[in-house]
Protein backbone atom coordinates (compact mmCIF):
# COMPACT_ATOMS: atom_id res chain seq x y z
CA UNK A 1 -29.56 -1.27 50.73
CA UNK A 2 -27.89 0.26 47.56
CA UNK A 3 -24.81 0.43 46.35
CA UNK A 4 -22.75 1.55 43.24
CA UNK A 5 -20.95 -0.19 40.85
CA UNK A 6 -18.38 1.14 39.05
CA UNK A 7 -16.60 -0.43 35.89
CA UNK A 8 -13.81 0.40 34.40
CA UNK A 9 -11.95 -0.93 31.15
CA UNK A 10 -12.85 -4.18 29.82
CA UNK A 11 -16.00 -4.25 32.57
CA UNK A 12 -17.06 -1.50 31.45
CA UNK A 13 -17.26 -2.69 27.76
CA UNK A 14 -19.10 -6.03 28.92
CA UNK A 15 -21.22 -3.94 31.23
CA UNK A 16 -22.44 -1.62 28.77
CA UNK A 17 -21.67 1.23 31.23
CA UNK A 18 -20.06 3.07 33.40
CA UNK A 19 -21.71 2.53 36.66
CA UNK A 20 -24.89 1.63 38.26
CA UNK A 21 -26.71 1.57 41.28
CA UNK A 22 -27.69 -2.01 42.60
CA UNK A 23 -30.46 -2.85 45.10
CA UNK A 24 -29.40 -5.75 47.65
CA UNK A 25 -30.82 -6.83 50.87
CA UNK A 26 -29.40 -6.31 54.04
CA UNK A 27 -26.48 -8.30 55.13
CA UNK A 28 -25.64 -8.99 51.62
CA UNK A 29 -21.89 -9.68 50.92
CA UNK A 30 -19.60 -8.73 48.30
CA UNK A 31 -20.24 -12.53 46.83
CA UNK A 32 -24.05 -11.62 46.61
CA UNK A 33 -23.62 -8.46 44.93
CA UNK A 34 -20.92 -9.86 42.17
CA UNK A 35 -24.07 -12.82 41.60
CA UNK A 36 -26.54 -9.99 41.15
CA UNK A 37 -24.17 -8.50 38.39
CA UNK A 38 -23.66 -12.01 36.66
CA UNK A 39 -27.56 -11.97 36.89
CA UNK A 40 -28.06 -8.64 35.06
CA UNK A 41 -25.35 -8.44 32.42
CA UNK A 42 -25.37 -12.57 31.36
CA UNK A 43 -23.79 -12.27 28.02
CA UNK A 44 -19.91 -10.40 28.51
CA UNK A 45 -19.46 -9.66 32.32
CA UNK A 46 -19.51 -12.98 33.62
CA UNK A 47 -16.53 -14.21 32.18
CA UNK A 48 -15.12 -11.37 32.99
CA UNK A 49 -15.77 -10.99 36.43
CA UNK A 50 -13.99 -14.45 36.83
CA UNK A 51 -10.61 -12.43 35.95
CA UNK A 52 -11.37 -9.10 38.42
CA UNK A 53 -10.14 -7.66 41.27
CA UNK A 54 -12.94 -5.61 43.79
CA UNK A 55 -12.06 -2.32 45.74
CA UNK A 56 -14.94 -1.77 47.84
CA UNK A 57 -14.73 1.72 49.20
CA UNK A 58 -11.47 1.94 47.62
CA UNK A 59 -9.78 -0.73 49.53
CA UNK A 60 -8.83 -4.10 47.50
CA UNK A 61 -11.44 -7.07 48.30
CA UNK A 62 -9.46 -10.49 49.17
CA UNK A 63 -12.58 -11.90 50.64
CA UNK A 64 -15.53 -12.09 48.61
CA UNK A 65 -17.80 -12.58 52.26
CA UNK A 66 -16.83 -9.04 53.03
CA UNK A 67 -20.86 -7.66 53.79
CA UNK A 68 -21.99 -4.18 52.32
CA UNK A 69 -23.30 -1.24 53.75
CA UNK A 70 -25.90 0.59 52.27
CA UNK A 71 -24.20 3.56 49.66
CA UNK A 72 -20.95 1.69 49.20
CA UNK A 73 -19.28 2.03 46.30
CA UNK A 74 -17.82 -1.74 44.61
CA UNK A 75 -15.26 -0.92 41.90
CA UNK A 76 -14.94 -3.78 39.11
CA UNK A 77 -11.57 -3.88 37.77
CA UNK A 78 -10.40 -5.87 35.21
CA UNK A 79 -6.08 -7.07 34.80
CA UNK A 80 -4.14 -4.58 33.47
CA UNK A 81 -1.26 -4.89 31.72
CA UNK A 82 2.05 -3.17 31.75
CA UNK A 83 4.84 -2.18 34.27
């Protein structure tokens, strides 16, 4: 399956860009893909992505075991401050 990644703010700087597509196998979770992006981008976005919050399809991610479908969209978002 693919899916796209989206980053915004401080992701975005780590990641280099704005958004990719990522290849995973079937059945893969939201855990697997946020290993693949660790895997990829190993010098900033790791230490981010242990700050982030995950909307996959535009609905927030509590649990990390959630599994993908193939053309979902994972949004990588990074605290934000202010009120």
């Amino acid at each position: 399956m693919t899916i796209v990644v989206r980053y915004f703010a401080a992701a975005r700087a780590a990641a280099g860009l704005e958004e990719e597509k990522v290849h995973l196998p079937d059945g893969a979770t939201v855990a697997d893909a946020v290993a693949e992006l660790r895997r990829r981008h190993p010098e900033g976005l790791p230490r981010i992505l242990d700050a982030v919050s995950y909307l996959l399809d535009g609905i927030a991610v509590r649990d990390q075991g959630r599994l993908l479908t193939d053309g979902a969209e994972l949004d990588v978002l990074p605290p934000f401050a202010g009120g």
